[in-house]
Amino acid sequence: MIQIQHVSKLFERNGVKNQALNDLSLTVDDGDIFGVIGYSGAGKSTLIRMVNALERPTSGKVVVDGRDVSSLNYRKLRSFKKQIGMVFQHFNLLESKTVFGNVSIPLVLESKSKEEIKERVTELLEFVGLSDKAGSYPDELSGGQKQRVGIARALALNPSILLCDEATSALDPKTTDQILDLLKNINTKYKITILLITHEMTVIQKICNHVAVMEKGKIIERGSVFDVFGHPKQKTTRDFVRSVIRDNVPASIHQTLESAHDARTFKIEFIGDSATKPLIDALIKQFRITVNIVFANMSEIQGKTIGHMVISVKGAPAEINAAVSFLQQQGTAVKEVN
Ligand code: ADP
């Protein structure tokens, strides 16, 4: 378990102070995939670097599996760091070494025998799908392949925690998906806890179970990915969610709506179970109204559905009000839009 307890970090350079983390607390349970999202400068890198003691808190504590990281002496810190693998945005590979050579670095530093190194590296390269690239150099690889090497190297010493610092930010969308699948596979197969930082909500959507949104060195919102996507509370969170789930009516549709004076327009939000009920069908059958769907969008989050729909409704006011009550009883959020 990773526990960040009231951690603050104040950088001071040439008399200029920078509060990168401000009394931040966070717990990541064993086996979780936990994502921290925030814009550039929010303090994400500083936070993740605290976990493997690359940065030390100005105040507060970082406790990993019951051990206070900042209290460890050099020898204990070295052994502690073995349980944490790190994956970087720009891969951090040694250009002068082959793929095999790069993945073997942590094993060489641990003075493992040649046989052990060969066996482990072969196994890791097979796992990340790069068996045929063992003798290649980094400049002969694509971005996705380089990141696979970075991941294999991070796994070399069988860590219990994997830290991912914007691991897919330098990759195209298709390669990003493949790397995210690999990370998910690592979490499932080896039960490795993953803490990742990102500025992309699609990364959170695709693999995380829990998310924390960071701003100005603080966590402004946190929870299960489904809850945060379904009910974002802070503006920054809503902006991030909107980058994945479109709930705004496109401008062209707005114009059409404005010209239809005799209709009323409602925005409906379906979350979880309500997304799979045939509600529009029920509306048309049970109420004397006409329903026109003007916009709809469905997204899958952690295997559940979040949907947004805008409908334009015509009918007597009492019928429309009864229809809205019916939708609300069915567990949807309904809002009239003008
Ligand atoms: P993020 O990863 O969210 O972009 P960072 O953790 O890199 O954010 O940075 C948070 C703030 O701390 C920024 O204002 C940044 O300039 C500052 N910062 C980070 N590292 C240092 C450092 N070594 N010295 C001085 N300021 C730093």
Coordinates of C-alpha atoms and ligand atoms in Angstrom, one line a residue:
M1 CA 0.0 0.0 0.0
I2 CA 1.2 3.5 -0.8
Q3 CA 0.3 6.2 1.7
I4 CA 1.1 9.8 1.1
Q5 CA 0.4 11.6 4.3
H6 CA 0.1 15.4 4.5
V7 CA 3.0 15.8 2.1
S8 CA 4.2 19.3 1.1
K9 CA 7.1 20.1 -1.1
L10 CA 8.6 23.6 -1.4
F11 CA 11.2 24.1 -4.1
E12 CA 13.4 27.1 -3.6
R13 CA 15.7 28.3 -6.4
N14 CA 17.5 31.7 -6.5
G15 CA 15.2 33.0 -3.8
V16 CA 12.1 32.0 -5.8
K17 CA 9.8 29.7 -3.9
N18 CA 7.5 27.1 -5.6
Q19 CA 5.0 25.1 -3.6
A20 CA 4.9 21.9 -5.8
L21 CA 2.8 19.9 -3.3
N22 CA 0.6 21.4 -0.6
D23 CA -0.5 19.2 2.3
L24 CA -1.4 16.3 0.0
S25 CA -2.7 13.0 1.2
L26 CA -3.4 9.9 -0.9
T27 CA -3.7 6.2 -0.4
V28 CA -3.2 3.6 -3.2
D29 CA -4.3 0.1 -2.3
D30 CA -2.4 -3.0 -3.3
G31 CA -3.3 -4.3 -6.7
D32 CA -5.0 -1.1 -7.8
I33 CA -4.4 0.9 -10.9
F34 CA -4.5 4.5 -9.7
G35 CA -4.3 7.4 -12.0
V36 CA -3.4 11.0 -11.0
I37 CA -4.4 13.5 -13.6
G38 CA -3.7 17.2 -13.8
Y39 CA -2.5 19.9 -16.1
S40 CA 1.2 20.7 -16.5
G41 CA 2.6 22.2 -13.4
A42 CA 0.0 20.7 -11.1
G43 CA 2.7 18.7 -9.2
K44 CA 2.2 15.2 -10.6
S45 CA 5.8 14.4 -11.3
T46 CA 6.9 15.7 -7.9
L47 CA 4.2 13.5 -6.3
I48 CA 5.2 10.3 -8.2
R49 CA 8.9 11.0 -7.5
M50 CA 8.1 11.0 -3.8
V51 CA 7.1 7.4 -3.9
N52 CA 10.5 6.1 -5.0
A53 CA 12.4 8.6 -2.9
L54 CA 13.7 10.6 -5.9
E55 CA 12.2 13.6 -4.1
R56 CA 11.9 14.1 -0.4
P57 CA 9.0 15.9 1.3
T58 CA 9.6 19.2 2.9
S59 CA 7.0 18.0 5.4
G60 CA 4.7 15.0 5.7
K61 CA 5.4 11.3 5.2
V62 CA 5.5 8.8 2.4
V63 CA 4.8 5.3 3.7
V64 CA 5.1 2.3 1.3
D65 CA 4.1 -1.1 2.6
G66 CA 4.4 0.1 6.1
R67 CA 7.9 1.7 5.7
D68 CA 8.4 5.4 6.1
V69 CA 10.5 6.1 2.9
S70 CA 12.3 9.2 4.2
S71 CA 13.6 7.4 7.3
L72 CA 15.4 4.7 5.3
N73 CA 19.2 4.7 5.4
Y74 CA 21.2 4.3 2.2
R75 CA 21.4 0.5 2.3
K76 CA 17.7 0.1 3.2
L77 CA 16.7 2.6 0.5
R78 CA 18.6 0.6 -2.1
S79 CA 16.8 -2.5 -1.3
F80 CA 13.4 -0.6 -1.0
K81 CA 13.9 0.8 -4.5
K82 CA 14.1 -2.7 -6.0
Q83 CA 10.4 -3.2 -5.2
I84 CA 9.5 -0.2 -7.3
G85 CA 9.8 -0.1 -11.1
M86 CA 9.5 3.1 -13.1
V87 CA 8.4 3.8 -16.6
F88 CA 9.2 7.2 -18.2
Q89 CA 7.6 9.3 -20.9
H90 CA 10.8 9.4 -23.0
F91 CA 11.8 5.8 -22.2
N92 CA 15.2 6.7 -20.8
L93 CA 17.0 3.9 -22.7
L94 CA 20.8 3.7 -23.2
E95 CA 21.3 4.3 -26.9
S96 CA 24.7 2.5 -26.8
K97 CA 23.1 -0.8 -25.5
T98 CA 20.9 -3.3 -27.3
V99 CA 17.4 -4.1 -26.2
F100 CA 18.8 -7.1 -24.3
G101 CA 21.5 -4.8 -22.7
N102 CA 18.9 -2.2 -21.6
V103 CA 16.6 -4.7 -20.0
S104 CA 19.5 -6.4 -18.2
I105 CA 20.8 -3.2 -16.5
P106 CA 18.9 -3.7 -13.2
L107 CA 20.0 -7.3 -13.1
V108 CA 23.6 -6.5 -13.8
L109 CA 23.5 -3.9 -11.0
E110 CA 22.3 -6.6 -8.7
S111 CA 25.3 -8.8 -9.8
K112 CA 23.0 -11.6 -11.1
S113 CA 24.8 -14.4 -13.0
K114 CA 25.0 -14.4 -16.8
E115 CA 22.6 -17.4 -16.9
E116 CA 20.1 -15.8 -14.6
I117 CA 20.2 -12.5 -16.6
K118 CA 19.7 -14.4 -19.9
E119 CA 16.8 -16.4 -18.6
R120 CA 15.0 -13.3 -17.0
V121 CA 15.6 -11.0 -20.0
T122 CA 14.4 -13.6 -22.4
E123 CA 11.3 -14.1 -20.4
L124 CA 10.6 -10.4 -20.1
L125 CA 11.2 -9.7 -23.8
E126 CA 8.7 -12.5 -24.6
F127 CA 6.2 -11.0 -22.2
V128 CA 6.4 -7.6 -23.8
G129 CA 6.4 -9.0 -27.3
L130 CA 10.0 -8.1 -28.3
S131 CA 11.8 -11.5 -28.5
D132 CA 12.9 -10.8 -32.0
K133 CA 14.4 -7.4 -31.1
A134 CA 16.9 -8.5 -28.4
G135 CA 19.9 -7.5 -30.6
S136 CA 18.5 -4.3 -31.9
Y137 CA 19.5 -0.8 -30.7
P138 CA 16.9 1.8 -29.4
D139 CA 17.3 3.9 -32.6
E140 CA 16.1 1.0 -34.6
L141 CA 12.8 0.8 -32.7
S142 CA 9.4 2.6 -32.9
G143 CA 8.2 4.6 -29.9
G144 CA 5.9 1.8 -28.8
Q145 CA 8.7 -0.7 -29.0
K146 CA 11.0 1.6 -27.0
Q147 CA 8.4 1.8 -24.3
R148 CA 8.0 -2.0 -24.2
V149 CA 11.8 -2.1 -23.5
G150 CA 11.3 0.5 -20.7
I151 CA 8.5 -1.6 -19.2
A152 CA 10.5 -4.8 -19.4
R153 CA 13.4 -3.1 -17.7
A154 CA 11.1 -1.8 -15.0
L155 CA 9.8 -5.3 -14.4
A156 CA 13.3 -6.9 -14.3
L157 CA 13.5 -7.2 -10.5
N158 CA 9.9 -8.3 -9.9
P159 CA 8.7 -5.1 -8.4
S160 CA 5.5 -4.9 -6.4
I161 CA 4.8 -1.4 -7.6
L162 CA 5.0 0.2 -11.0
L163 CA 5.2 4.0 -11.3
C164 CA 4.3 5.3 -14.8
D165 CA 5.3 8.9 -15.5
E166 CA 3.3 10.0 -18.6
A167 CA 4.2 6.6 -20.1
T168 CA 2.0 7.0 -23.2
S169 CA 2.2 10.8 -23.7
A170 CA 4.9 10.5 -26.5
L171 CA 2.9 7.8 -28.4
D172 CA 0.2 7.8 -31.0
P173 CA -3.3 6.8 -30.0
K174 CA -3.1 3.2 -31.4
T175 CA 0.3 2.6 -29.7
T176 CA -1.0 4.2 -26.5
D177 CA -3.9 1.6 -26.5
Q178 CA -1.4 -1.3 -26.9
I179 CA 0.9 0.0 -24.1
L180 CA -2.2 0.5 -21.9
D181 CA -3.3 -3.1 -22.6
L182 CA 0.2 -4.2 -21.6
L183 CA 0.1 -2.3 -18.3
K184 CA -3.3 -3.7 -17.6
N185 CA -2.0 -7.2 -18.3
I186 CA 0.9 -6.6 -15.9
N187 CA -1.5 -5.6 -13.2
T188 CA -3.7 -8.6 -13.7
K189 CA -1.0 -11.2 -14.3
Y190 CA 1.6 -10.2 -11.7
K191 CA -0.7 -8.3 -9.3
I192 CA 1.5 -5.3 -9.5
T193 CA 0.1 -2.1 -8.1
I194 CA 0.3 0.7 -10.7
L195 CA 0.4 4.4 -9.9
L196 CA 0.4 6.5 -13.0
I197 CA 0.4 10.2 -13.8
T198 CA -1.1 11.6 -16.9
H199 CA -2.7 14.7 -18.5
E200 CA -4.9 12.5 -20.7
M201 CA -8.3 11.5 -19.4
T202 CA -8.5 8.6 -22.0
V203 CA -5.6 6.9 -20.1
I204 CA -7.6 7.1 -16.9
Q205 CA -10.7 5.9 -18.7
K206 CA -9.0 2.9 -20.2
I207 CA -7.1 1.3 -17.4
C208 CA -7.6 3.0 -14.0
N209 CA -9.9 1.9 -11.2
H210 CA -9.3 5.0 -9.1
V211 CA -8.4 8.6 -10.0
A212 CA -7.3 11.7 -8.3
V213 CA -7.4 15.1 -10.0
M214 CA -4.6 17.5 -9.0
E215 CA -4.4 21.2 -9.2
K216 CA -1.8 23.6 -7.6
G217 CA -0.2 20.8 -5.5
K218 CA -3.4 19.6 -4.1
I219 CA -5.9 16.9 -4.9
I220 CA -9.2 18.6 -5.7
E221 CA -11.3 15.5 -6.4
R222 CA -10.9 11.7 -6.1
G223 CA -12.8 8.5 -6.3
S224 CA -13.6 5.5 -8.4
V225 CA -13.2 6.3 -12.1
F226 CA -16.9 5.5 -12.7
D227 CA -18.0 7.9 -9.9
V228 CA -15.7 10.7 -11.0
F229 CA -16.7 10.4 -14.6
G230 CA -20.4 10.1 -13.7
H231 CA -20.5 13.0 -11.3
P232 CA -17.5 15.3 -11.7
K233 CA -17.8 18.1 -9.1
Q234 CA -14.9 20.5 -9.8
K235 CA -14.6 22.6 -12.9
T236 CA -11.2 21.1 -13.8
T237 CA -12.6 17.6 -13.4
R238 CA -15.5 18.4 -15.6
D239 CA -13.2 19.8 -18.2
F240 CA -11.1 16.6 -18.1
V241 CA -14.3 14.4 -18.3
R242 CA -15.5 16.4 -21.3
S243 CA -12.3 15.6 -23.1
V244 CA -13.6 12.0 -23.2
I245 CA -17.4 12.2 -22.8
R246 CA -19.2 14.6 -24.9
D247 CA -22.2 16.0 -23.2
N248 CA -22.4 19.4 -24.9
V249 CA -24.8 19.8 -27.8
P250 CA -22.9 20.7 -30.9
A251 CA -23.4 24.3 -32.1
S252 CA -25.1 23.2 -35.4
I253 CA -27.7 21.3 -33.4
H254 CA -28.3 24.3 -31.1
Q255 CA -29.3 26.3 -34.1
T256 CA -31.9 23.7 -35.1
L257 CA -33.3 23.7 -31.6
E258 CA -33.6 27.4 -31.4
S259 CA -35.7 27.5 -34.6
A260 CA -38.1 24.9 -33.2
H261 CA -40.2 27.2 -31.0
D262 CA -43.0 24.8 -30.1
A263 CA -40.7 22.1 -28.7
R264 CA -39.1 21.8 -25.3
T265 CA -35.6 20.5 -25.0
F266 CA -34.2 18.2 -22.3
K267 CA -30.8 16.9 -21.5
I268 CA -30.8 13.4 -20.1
E269 CA -27.9 11.7 -18.3
F270 CA -28.0 7.9 -18.1
I271 CA -25.6 6.3 -15.7
G272 CA -25.1 2.6 -15.2
D273 CA -28.3 0.6 -15.2
S274 CA -30.5 3.3 -16.5
A275 CA -28.4 3.4 -19.7
T276 CA -29.6 -0.1 -20.7
K277 CA -33.3 0.4 -20.2
P278 CA -35.5 1.2 -23.2
L279 CA -36.6 4.5 -21.8
I280 CA -37.3 6.4 -25.0
D281 CA -39.5 3.6 -26.2
A282 CA -41.4 3.8 -22.9
L283 CA -41.8 7.6 -23.2
I284 CA -43.4 7.4 -26.6
K285 CA -45.7 4.6 -25.6
Q286 CA -46.8 5.9 -22.2
F287 CA -47.2 9.6 -22.8
R288 CA -48.9 11.6 -25.5
I289 CA -45.8 13.4 -26.7
T290 CA -43.5 13.3 -29.7
V291 CA -39.9 12.7 -29.0
N292 CA -37.0 13.7 -31.3
I293 CA -33.5 12.6 -30.3
V294 CA -31.2 15.5 -31.3
F295 CA -27.9 14.3 -29.8
A296 CA -26.7 11.2 -28.1
N297 CA -23.4 9.9 -26.8
M298 CA -22.5 6.8 -24.9
S299 CA -19.2 6.0 -23.2
E300 CA -18.0 2.8 -21.5
I301 CA -16.2 3.4 -18.2
Q302 CA -15.0 0.4 -16.1
G303 CA -17.4 -1.8 -18.0
K304 CA -20.4 0.4 -17.2
T305 CA -22.2 2.9 -19.4
I306 CA -22.5 6.7 -19.1
G307 CA -24.8 8.2 -21.7
H308 CA -25.9 11.7 -22.6
M309 CA -28.9 12.5 -24.8
V310 CA -30.7 15.6 -25.8
I311 CA -34.3 15.2 -26.8
S312 CA -36.8 17.7 -28.2
V313 CA -40.3 17.0 -27.0
K314 CA -43.7 18.3 -28.1
G315 CA -47.0 17.8 -26.3
A316 CA -49.3 19.3 -23.6
P317 CA -47.4 20.7 -20.6
A318 CA -48.9 18.2 -18.2
E319 CA -47.9 15.2 -20.4
I320 CA -44.4 16.5 -20.8
N321 CA -44.0 17.1 -17.0
A322 CA -45.3 13.5 -16.4
A323 CA -42.8 12.2 -18.9
V324 CA -39.9 14.0 -17.1
S325 CA -41.0 12.6 -13.7
F326 CA -41.1 9.2 -15.3
L327 CA -37.5 9.6 -16.5
Q328 CA -36.3 10.8 -13.1
Q329 CA -38.0 7.8 -11.4
Q330 CA -36.1 5.5 -13.7
G331 CA -32.8 6.9 -12.3
T332 CA -31.8 9.4 -15.0
A333 CA -30.9 13.0 -14.4
V334 CA -33.1 15.3 -16.6
K335 CA -32.5 19.0 -17.1
E336 CA -34.4 21.3 -19.4
V337 CA -32.1 23.3 -21.7
N338 CA -33.0 26.5 -23.5
Ligands
ADP1 P1 3.6 18.3 -13.4 O1 4.3 17.0 -13.4 O2 2.1 18.2 -12.9 O3 3.7 19.1 -14.6 P2 5.7 19.1 -11.6 O4 5.6 18.3 -10.4 O5 6.7 18.8 -12.6 O6 4.2 19.2 -12.2 O7 5.9 20.6 -11.1 C1 5.1 21.3 -10.1 C2 5.7 22.6 -9.8 O8 7.0 22.5 -9.2 C3 6.0 23.5 -11.1 O9 5.7 24.8 -10.8 C4 7.4 23.2 -11.3 O10 8.0 24.3 -12.0 C5 8.0 23.1 -9.9 N1 9.2 22.3 -9.8 C6 9.3 20.9 -10.1 N2 10.5 20.5 -9.9 C7 11.2 21.5 -9.5 C8 12.6 21.7 -9.1 N3 13.5 20.7 -9.1 N4 13.0 22.9 -8.7 C9 12.2 24.0 -8.7 N5 10.9 23.9 -9.0 C10 10.4 22.7 -9.4

